[in-house]
JSON list of C-alpha atoms in Angstrom, two decimals:
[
{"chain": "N", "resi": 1150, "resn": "UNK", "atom": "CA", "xyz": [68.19, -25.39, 53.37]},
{"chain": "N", "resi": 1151, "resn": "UNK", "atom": "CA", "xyz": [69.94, -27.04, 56.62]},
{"chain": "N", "resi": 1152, "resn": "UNK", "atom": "CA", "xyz": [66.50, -29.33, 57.29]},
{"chain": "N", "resi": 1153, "resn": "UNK", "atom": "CA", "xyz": [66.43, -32.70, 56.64]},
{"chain": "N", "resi": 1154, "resn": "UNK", "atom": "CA", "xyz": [65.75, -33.55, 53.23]},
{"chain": "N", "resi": 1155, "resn": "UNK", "atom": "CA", "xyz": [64.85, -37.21, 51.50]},
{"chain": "N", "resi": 1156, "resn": "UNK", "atom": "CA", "xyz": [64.84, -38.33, 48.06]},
{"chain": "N", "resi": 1157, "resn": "UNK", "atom": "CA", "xyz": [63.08, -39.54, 46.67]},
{"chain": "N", "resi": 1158, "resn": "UNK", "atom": "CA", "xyz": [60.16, -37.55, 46.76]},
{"chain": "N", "resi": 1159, "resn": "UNK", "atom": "CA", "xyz": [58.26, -40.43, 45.10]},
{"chain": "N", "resi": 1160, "resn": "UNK", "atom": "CA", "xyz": [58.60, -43.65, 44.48]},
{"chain": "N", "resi": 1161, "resn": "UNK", "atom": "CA", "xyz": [56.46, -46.12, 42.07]},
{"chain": "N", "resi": 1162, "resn": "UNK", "atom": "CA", "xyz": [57.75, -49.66, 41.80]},
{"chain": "N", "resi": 1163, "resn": "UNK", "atom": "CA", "xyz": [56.36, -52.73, 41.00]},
{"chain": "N", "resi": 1164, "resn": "UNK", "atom": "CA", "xyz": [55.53, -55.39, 43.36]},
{"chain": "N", "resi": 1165, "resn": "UNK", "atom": "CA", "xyz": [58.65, -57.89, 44.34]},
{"chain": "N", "resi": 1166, "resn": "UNK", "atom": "CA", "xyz": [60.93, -55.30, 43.33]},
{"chain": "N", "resi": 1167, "resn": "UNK", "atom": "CA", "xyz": [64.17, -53.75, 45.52]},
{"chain": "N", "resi": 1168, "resn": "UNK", "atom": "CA", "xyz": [63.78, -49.78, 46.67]},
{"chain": "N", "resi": 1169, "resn": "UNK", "atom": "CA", "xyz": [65.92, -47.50, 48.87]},
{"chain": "N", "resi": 1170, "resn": "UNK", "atom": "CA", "xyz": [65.29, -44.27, 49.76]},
{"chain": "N", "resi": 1171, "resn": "UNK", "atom": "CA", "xyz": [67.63, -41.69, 51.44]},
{"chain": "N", "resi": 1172, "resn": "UNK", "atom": "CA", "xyz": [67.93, -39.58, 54.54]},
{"chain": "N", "resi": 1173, "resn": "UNK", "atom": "CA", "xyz": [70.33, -36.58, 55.32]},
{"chain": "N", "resi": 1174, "resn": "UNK", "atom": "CA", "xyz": [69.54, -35.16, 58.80]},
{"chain": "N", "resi": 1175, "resn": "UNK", "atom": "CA", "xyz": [70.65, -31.89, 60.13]},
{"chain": "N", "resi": 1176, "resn": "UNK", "atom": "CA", "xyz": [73.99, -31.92, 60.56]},
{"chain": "N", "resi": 1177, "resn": "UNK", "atom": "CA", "xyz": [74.50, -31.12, 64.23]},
{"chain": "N", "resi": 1178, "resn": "UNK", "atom": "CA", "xyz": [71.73, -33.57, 65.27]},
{"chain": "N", "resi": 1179, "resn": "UNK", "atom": "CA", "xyz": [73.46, -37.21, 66.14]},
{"chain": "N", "resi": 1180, "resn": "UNK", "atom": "CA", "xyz": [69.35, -39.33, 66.25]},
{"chain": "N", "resi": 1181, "resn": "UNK", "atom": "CA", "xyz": [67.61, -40.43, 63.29]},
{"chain": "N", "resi": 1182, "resn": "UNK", "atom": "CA", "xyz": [64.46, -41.81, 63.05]},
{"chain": "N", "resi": 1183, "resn": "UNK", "atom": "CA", "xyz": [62.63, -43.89, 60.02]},
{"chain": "N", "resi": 1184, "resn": "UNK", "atom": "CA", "xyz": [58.62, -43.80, 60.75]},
{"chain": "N", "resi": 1185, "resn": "UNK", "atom": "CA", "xyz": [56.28, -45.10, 58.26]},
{"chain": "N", "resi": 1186, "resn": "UNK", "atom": "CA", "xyz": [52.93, -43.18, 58.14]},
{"chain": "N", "resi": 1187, "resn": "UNK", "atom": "CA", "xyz": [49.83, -44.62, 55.94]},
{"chain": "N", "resi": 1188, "resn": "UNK", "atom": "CA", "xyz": [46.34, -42.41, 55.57]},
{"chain": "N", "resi": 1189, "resn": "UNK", "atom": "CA", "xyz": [44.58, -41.89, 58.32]},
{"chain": "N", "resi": 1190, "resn": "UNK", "atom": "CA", "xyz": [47.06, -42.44, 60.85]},
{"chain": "N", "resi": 1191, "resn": "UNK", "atom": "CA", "xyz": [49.58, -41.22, 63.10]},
{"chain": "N", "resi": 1192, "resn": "UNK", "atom": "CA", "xyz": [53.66, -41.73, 62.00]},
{"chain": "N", "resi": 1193, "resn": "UNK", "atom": "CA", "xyz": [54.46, -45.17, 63.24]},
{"chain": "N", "resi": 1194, "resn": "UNK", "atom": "CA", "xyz": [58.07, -45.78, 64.61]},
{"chain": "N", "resi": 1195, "resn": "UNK", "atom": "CA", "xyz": [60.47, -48.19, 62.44]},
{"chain": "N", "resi": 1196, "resn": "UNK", "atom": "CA", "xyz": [63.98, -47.80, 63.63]},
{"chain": "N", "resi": 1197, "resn": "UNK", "atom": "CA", "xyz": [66.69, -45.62, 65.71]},
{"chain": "N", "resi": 1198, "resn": "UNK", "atom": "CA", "xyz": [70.15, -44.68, 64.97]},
{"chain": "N", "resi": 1199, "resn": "UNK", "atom": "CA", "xyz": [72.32, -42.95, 67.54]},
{"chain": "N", "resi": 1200, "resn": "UNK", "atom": "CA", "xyz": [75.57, -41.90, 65.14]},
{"chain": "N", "resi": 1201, "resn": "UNK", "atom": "CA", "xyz": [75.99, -44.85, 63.29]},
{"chain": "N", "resi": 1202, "resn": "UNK", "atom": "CA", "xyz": [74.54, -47.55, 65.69]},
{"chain": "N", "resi": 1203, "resn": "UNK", "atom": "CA", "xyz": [71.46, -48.76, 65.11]},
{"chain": "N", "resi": 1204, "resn": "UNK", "atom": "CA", "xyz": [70.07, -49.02, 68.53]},
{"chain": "N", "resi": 1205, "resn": "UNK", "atom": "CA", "xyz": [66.12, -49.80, 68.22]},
{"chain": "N", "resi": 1206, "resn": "UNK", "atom": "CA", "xyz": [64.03, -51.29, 65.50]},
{"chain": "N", "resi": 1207, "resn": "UNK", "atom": "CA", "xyz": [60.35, -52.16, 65.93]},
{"chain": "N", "resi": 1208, "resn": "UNK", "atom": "CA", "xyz": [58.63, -54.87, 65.30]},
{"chain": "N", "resi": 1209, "resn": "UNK", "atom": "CA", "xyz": [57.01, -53.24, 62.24]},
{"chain": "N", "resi": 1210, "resn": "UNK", "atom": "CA", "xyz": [60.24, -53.57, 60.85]},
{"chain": "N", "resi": 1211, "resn": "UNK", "atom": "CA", "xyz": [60.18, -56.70, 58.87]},
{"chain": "N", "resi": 1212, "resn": "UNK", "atom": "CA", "xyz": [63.45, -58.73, 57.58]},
{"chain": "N", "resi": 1213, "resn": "UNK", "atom": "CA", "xyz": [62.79, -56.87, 53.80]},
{"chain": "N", "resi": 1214, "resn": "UNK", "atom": "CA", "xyz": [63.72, -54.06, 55.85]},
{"chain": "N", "resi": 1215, "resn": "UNK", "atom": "CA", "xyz": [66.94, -52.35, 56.56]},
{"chain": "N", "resi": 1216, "resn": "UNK", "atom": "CA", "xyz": [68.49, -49.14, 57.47]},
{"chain": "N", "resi": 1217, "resn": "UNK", "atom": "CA", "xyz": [71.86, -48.19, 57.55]},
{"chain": "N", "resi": 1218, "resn": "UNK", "atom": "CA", "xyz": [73.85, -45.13, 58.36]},
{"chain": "N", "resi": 1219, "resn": "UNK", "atom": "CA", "xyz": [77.32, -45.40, 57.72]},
{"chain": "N", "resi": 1220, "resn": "UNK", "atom": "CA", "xyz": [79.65, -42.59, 58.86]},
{"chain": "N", "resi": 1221, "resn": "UNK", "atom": "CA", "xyz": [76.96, -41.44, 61.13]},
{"chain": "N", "resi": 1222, "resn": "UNK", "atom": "CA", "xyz": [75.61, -38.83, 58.55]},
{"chain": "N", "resi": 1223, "resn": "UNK", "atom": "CA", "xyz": [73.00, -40.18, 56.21]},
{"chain": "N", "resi": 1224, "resn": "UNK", "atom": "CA", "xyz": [70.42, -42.87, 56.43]},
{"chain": "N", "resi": 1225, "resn": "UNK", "atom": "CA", "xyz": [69.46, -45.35, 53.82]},
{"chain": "N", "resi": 1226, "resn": "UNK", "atom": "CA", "xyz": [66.37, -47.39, 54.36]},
{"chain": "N", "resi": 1227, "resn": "UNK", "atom": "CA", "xyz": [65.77, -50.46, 51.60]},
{"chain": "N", "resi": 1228, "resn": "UNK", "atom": "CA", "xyz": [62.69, -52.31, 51.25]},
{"chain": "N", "resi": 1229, "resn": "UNK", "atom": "CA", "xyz": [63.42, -55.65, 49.50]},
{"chain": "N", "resi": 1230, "resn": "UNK", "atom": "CA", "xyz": [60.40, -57.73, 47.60]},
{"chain": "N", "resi": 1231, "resn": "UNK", "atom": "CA", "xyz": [58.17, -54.84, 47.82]},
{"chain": "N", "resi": 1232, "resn": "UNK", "atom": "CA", "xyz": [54.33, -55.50, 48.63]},
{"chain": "N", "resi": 1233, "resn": "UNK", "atom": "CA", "xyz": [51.22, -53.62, 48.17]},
{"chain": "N", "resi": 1234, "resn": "UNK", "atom": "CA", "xyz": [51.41, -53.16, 52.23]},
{"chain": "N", "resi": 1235, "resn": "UNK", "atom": "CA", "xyz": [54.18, -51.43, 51.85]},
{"chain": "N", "resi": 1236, "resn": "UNK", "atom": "CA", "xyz": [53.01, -48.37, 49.99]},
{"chain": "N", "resi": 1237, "resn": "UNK", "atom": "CA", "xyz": [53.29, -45.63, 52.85]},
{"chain": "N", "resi": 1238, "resn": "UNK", "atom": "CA", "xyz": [54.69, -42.18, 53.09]},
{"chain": "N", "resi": 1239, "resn": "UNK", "atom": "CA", "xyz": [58.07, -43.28, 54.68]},
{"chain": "N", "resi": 1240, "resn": "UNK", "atom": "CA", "xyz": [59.48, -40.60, 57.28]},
{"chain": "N", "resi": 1241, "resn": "UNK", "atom": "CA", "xyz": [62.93, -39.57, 58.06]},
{"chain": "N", "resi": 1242, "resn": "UNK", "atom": "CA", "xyz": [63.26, -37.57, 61.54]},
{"chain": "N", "resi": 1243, "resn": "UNK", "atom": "CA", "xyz": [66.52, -36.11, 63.21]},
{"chain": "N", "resi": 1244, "resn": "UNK", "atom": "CA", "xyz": [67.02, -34.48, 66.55]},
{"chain": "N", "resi": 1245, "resn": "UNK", "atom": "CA", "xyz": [69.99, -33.54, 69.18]},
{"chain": "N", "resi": 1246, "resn": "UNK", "atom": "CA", "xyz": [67.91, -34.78, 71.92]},
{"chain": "N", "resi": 1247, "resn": "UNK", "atom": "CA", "xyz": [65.16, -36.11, 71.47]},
{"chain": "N", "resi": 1248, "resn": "UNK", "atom": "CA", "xyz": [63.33, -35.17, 75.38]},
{"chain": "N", "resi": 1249, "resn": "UNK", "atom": "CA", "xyz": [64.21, -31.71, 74.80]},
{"chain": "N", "resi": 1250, "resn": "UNK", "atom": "CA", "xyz": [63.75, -30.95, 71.34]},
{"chain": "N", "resi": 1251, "resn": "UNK", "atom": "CA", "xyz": [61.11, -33.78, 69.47]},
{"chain": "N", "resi": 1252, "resn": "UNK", "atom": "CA", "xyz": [62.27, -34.33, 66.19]},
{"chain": "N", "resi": 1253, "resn": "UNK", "atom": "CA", "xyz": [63.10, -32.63, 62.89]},
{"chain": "N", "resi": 1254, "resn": "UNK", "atom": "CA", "xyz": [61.01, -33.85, 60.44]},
{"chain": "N", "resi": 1255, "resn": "UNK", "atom": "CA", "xyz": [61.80, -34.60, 56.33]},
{"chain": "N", "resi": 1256, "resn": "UNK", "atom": "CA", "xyz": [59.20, -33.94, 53.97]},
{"chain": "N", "resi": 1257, "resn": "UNK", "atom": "CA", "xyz": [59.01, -38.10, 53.41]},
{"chain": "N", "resi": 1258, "resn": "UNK", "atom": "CA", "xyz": [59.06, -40.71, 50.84]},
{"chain": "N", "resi": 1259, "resn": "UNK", "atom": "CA", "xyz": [55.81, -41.98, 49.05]},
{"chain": "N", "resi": 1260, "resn": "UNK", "atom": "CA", "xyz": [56.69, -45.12, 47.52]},
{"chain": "N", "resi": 1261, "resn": "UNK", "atom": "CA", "xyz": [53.35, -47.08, 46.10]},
{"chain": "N", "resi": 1262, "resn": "UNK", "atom": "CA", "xyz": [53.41, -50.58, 45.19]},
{"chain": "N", "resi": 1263, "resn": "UNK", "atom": "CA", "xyz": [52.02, -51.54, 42.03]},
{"chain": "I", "resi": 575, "resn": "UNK", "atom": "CA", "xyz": [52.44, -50.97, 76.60]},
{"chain": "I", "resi": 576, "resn": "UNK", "atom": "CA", "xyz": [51.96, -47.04, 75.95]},
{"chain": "I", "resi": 577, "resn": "UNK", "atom": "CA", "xyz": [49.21, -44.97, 73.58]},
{"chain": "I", "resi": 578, "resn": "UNK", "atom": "CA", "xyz": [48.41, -42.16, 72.87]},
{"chain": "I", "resi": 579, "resn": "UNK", "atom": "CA", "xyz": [44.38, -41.13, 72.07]},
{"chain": "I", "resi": 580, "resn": "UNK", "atom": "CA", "xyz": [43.12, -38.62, 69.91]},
{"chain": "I", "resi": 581, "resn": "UNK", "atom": "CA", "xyz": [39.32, -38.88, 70.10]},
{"chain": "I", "resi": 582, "resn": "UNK", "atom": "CA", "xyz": [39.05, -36.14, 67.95]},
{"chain": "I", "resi": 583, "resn": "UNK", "atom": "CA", "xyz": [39.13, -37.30, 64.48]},
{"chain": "I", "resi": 584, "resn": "UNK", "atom": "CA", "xyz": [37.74, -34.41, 62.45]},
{"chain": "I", "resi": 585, "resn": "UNK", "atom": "CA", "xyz": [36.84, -31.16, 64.09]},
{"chain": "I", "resi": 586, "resn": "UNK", "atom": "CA", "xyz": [35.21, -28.72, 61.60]},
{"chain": "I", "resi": 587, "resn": "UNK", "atom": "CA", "xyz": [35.35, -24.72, 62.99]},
{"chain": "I", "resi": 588, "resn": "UNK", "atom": "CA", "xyz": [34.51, -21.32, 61.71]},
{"chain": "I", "resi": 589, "resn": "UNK", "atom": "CA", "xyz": [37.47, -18.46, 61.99]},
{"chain": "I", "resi": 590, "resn": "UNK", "atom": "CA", "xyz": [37.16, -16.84, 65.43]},
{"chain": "I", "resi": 591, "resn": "UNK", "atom": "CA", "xyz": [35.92, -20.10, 66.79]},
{"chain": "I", "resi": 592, "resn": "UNK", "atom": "CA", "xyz": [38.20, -21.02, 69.74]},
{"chain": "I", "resi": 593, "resn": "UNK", "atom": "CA", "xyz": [40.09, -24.83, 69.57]},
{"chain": "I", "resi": 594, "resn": "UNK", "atom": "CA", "xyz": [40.73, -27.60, 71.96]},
{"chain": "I", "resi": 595, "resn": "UNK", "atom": "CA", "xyz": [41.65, -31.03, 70.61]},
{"chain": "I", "resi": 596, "resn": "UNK", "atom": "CA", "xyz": [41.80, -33.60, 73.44]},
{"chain": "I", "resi": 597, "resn": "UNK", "atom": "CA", "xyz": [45.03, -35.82, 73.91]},
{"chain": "I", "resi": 598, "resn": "UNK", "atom": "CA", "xyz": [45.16, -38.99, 76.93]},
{"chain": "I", "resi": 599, "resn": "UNK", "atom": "CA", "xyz": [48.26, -40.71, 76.97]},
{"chain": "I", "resi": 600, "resn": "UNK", "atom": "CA", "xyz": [48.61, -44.12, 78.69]},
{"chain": "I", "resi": 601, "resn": "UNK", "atom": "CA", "xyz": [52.22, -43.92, 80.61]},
{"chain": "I", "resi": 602, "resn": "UNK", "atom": "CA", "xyz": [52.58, -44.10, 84.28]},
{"chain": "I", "resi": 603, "resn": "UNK", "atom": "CA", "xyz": [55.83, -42.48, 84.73]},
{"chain": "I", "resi": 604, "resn": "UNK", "atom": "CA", "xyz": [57.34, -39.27, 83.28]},
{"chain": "I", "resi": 605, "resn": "UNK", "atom": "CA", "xyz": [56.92, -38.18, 80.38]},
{"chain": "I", "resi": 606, "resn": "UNK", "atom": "CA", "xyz": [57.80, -35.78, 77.39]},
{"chain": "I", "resi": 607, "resn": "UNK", "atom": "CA", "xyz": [54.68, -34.21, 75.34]},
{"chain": "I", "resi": 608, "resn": "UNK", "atom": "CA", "xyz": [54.83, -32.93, 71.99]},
{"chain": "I", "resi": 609, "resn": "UNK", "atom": "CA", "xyz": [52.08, -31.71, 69.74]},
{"chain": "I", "resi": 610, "resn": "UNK", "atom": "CA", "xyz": [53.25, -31.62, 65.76]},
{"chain": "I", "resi": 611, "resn": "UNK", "atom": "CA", "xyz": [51.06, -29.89, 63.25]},
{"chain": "I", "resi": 612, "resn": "UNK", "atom": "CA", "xyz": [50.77, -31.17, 59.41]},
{"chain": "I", "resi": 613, "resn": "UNK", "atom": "CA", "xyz": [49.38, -28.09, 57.11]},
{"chain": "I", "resi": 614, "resn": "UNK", "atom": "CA", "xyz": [48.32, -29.66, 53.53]},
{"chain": "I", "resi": 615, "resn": "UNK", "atom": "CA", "xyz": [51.28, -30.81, 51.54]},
{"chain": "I", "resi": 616, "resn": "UNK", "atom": "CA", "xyz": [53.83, -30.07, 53.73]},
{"chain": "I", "resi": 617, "resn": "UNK", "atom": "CA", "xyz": [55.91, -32.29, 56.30]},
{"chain": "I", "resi": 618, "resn": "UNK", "atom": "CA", "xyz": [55.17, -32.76, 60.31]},
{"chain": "I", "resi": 619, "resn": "UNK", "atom": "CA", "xyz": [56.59, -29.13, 62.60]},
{"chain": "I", "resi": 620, "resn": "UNK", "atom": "CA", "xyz": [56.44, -28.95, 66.07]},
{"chain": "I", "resi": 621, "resn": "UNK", "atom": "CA", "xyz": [53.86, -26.77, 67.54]},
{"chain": "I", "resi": 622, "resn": "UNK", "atom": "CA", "xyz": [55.02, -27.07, 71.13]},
{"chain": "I", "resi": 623, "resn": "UNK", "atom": "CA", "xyz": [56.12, -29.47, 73.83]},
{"chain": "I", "resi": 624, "resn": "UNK", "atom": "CA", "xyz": [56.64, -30.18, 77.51]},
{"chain": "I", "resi": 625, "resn": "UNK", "atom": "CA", "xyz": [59.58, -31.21, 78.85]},
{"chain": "I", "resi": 626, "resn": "UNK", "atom": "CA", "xyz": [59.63, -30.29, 82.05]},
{"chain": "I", "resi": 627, "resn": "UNK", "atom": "CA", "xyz": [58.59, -27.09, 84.29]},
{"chain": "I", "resi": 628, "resn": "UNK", "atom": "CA", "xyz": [55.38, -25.19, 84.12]},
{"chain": "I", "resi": 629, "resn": "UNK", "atom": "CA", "xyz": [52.56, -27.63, 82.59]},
{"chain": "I", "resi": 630, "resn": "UNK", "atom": "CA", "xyz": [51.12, -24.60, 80.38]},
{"chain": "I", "resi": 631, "resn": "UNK", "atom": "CA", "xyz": [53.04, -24.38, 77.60]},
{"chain": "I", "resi": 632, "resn": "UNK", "atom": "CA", "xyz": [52.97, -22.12, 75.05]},
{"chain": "I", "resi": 633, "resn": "UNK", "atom": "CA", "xyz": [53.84, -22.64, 71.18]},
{"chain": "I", "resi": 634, "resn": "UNK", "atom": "CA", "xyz": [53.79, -21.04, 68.14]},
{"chain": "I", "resi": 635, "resn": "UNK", "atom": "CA", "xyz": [50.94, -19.46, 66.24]},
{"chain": "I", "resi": 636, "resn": "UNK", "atom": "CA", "xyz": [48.81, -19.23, 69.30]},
{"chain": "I", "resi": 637, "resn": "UNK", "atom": "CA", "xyz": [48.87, -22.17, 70.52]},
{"chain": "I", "resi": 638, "resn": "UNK", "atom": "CA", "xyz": [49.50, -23.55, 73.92]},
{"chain": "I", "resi": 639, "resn": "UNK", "atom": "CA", "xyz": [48.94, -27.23, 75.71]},
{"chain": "I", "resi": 640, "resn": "UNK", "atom": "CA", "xyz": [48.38, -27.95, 78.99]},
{"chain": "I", "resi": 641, "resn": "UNK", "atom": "CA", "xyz": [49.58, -30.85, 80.62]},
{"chain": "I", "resi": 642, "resn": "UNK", "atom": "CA", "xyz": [47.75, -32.48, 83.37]},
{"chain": "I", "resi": 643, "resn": "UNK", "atom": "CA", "xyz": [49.70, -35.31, 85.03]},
{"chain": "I", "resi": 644, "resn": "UNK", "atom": "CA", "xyz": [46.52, -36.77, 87.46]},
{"chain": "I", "resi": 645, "resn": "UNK", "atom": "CA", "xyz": [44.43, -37.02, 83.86]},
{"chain": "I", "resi": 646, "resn": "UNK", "atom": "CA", "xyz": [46.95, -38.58, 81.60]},
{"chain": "I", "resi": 647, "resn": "UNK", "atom": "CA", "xyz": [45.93, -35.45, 79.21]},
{"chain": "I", "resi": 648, "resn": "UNK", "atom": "CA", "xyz": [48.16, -32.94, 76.83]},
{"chain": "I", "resi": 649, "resn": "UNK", "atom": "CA", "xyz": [45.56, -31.08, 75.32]},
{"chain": "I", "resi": 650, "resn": "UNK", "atom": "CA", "xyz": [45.83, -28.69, 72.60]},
{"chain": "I", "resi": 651, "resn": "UNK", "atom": "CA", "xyz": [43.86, -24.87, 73.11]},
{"chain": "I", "resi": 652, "resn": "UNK", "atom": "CA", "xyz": [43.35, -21.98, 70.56]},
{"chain": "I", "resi": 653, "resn": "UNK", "atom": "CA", "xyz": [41.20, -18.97, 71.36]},
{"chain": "I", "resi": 654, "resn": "UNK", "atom": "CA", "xyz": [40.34, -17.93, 68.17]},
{"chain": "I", "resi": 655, "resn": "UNK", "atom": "CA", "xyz": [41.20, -19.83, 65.25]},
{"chain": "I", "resi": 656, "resn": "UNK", "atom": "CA", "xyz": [42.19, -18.28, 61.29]},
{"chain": "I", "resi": 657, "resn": "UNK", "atom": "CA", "xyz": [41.46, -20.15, 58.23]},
{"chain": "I", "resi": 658, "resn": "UNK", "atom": "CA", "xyz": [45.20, -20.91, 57.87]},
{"chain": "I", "resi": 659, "resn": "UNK", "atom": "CA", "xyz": [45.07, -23.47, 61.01]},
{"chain": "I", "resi": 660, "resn": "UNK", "atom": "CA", "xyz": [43.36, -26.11, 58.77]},
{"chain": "I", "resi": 661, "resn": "UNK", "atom": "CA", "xyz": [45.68, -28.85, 59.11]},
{"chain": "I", "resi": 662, "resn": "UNK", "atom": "CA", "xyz": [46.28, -32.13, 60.40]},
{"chain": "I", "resi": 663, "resn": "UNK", "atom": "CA", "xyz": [47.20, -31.95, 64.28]},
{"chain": "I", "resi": 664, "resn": "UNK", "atom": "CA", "xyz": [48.89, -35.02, 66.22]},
{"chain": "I", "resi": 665, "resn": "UNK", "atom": "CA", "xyz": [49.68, -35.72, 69.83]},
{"chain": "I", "resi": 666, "resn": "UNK", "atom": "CA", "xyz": [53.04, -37.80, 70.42]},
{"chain": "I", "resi": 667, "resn": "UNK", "atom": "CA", "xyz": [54.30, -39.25, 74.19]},
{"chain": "I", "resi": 668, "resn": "UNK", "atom": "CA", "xyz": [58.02, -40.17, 74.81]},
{"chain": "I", "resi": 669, "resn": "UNK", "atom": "CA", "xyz": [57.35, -42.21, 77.61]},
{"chain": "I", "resi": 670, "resn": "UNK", "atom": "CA", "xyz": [60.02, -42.90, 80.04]},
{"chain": "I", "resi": 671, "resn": "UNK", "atom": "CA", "xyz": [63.62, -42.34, 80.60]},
{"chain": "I", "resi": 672, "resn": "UNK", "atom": "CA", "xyz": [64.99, -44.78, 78.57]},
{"chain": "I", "resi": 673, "resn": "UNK", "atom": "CA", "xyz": [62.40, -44.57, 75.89]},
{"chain": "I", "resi": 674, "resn": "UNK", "atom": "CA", "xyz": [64.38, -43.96, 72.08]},
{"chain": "I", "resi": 675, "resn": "UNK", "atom": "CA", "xyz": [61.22, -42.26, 70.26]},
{"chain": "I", "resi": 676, "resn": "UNK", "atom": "CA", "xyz": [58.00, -41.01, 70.36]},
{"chain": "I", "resi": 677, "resn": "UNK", "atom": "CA", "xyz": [54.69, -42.57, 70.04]},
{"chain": "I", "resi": 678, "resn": "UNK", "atom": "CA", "xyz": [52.53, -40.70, 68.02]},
{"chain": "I", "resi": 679, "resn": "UNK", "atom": "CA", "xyz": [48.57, -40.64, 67.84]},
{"chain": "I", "resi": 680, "resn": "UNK", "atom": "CA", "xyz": [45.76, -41.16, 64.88]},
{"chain": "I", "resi": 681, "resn": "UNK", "atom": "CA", "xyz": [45.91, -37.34, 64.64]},
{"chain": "I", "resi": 682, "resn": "UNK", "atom": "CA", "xyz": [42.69, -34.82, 64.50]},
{"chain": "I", "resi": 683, "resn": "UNK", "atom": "CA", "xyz": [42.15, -33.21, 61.29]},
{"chain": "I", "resi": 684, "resn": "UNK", "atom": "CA", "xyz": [41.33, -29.55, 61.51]},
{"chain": "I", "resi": 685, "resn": "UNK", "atom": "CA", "xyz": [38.76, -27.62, 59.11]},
{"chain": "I", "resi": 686, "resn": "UNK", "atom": "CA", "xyz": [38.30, -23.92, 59.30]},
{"chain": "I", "resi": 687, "resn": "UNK", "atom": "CA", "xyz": [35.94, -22.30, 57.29]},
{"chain": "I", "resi": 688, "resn": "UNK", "atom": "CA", "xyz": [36.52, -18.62, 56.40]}
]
């Protein structure tokens, strides 16, 4: 499978507690994208790396939160002090150009906050 | 600041039925259009998007999008829908040259009945 694939699948955790999930994009593309989508709505954008740079985070993105992607390769997202806000599907996205193409979605993270 | 609006929130069709879920975008300058469909269970895949060029676009399974600059509108068109189109449909906008993602809407839910 040469998509882009997260792990976990699922994630239960109590509240206050530490969580990171995992990204590895396609291989070829350089962008990757963390969105957070909760029912009802559309993905909502958290953060942007171009290689390993991390060039854009939104607002949404809240100092428990932080991404890294070391080597350029994979992504690791961590959500520190969990809440019950935080329960969301959490998206990884990759892409080689991101006018051209859109993005390659992962099938996501569902972390819920107990 | 940009949005994208998907008035459409549940559309409920028989097969055969033909499809057109509406999609206004609020950007004054150039922009990229993507539509990304959601079937149950499985992760966001792009259904088509305009990049530049001819503002009919066509994508896969039937579908195509036309994008009309003077109404701020990407909407999505089927002629004759199957049961196997019941999904969840959503509208995204990368808005500008320098913009780093896409913004994506509430999404329209799709229900075909056999």
């Amino acid at each position: 499978d040469t998509g882009v694939s997260q792990n976990p699948r699922h994630k239960i955790t109590k509240r206050g507690q530490n969580v990171t999930f995992r990204c590895d994009p396609i291989s070829e593309h350089n962008r990757l994208y963390w969105y957070r989508q909760t029912l009802g709505q559309g993905p909502e954008f958290l953060t942007y790396f171009q290689n390993e740079a991390q060039l854009e985070k939104s607002r949404l993105l809240s100092d428990r939160f932080s991404a890294e992607r070391p080597k350029g390769s994979f992504s690791t997202l961590e959500i520190q002090r969990t809440e019950q806000g935080d329960s969301a599907m959490y998206l990884c996205a990759s892409s080689p150009n991101l006018r051209e193409y859109g993005y390659t979605f992962g099938s996501g993270t569902r972390l819920t906050v107990v | 600041a940009q949005s994208v609006s998907q008035h459409n929130h549940h559309v409920i069709l028989s097969e055969a039925a033909s499809l057109e879920l509406g999609c206004n975008y609020s950007y004054g300058g150039t922009v990229n259009l993507f539509w990304y469909v959601q079937y149950p269970g499985q992760h966001l895949q792009l259904l088509l998007k305009y990049f530049s060029g001819d503002p009919l676009v066509k994508g896969i399974k039937g579908f195509e999008a036309e994008f009309i600059k003077s109404k701020f509108s990407f909407n999505l068109r089927k002629p004759s829908v199957q049961w196997s189109d019941t999904a969840e449909y959503f509208c995204a906008v990368n808005a500008g040259t320098g913009a780093n993602n896409l913004f994506f809407g509430t999404g329209t839910r799709l229900t075909v009945i056999p």
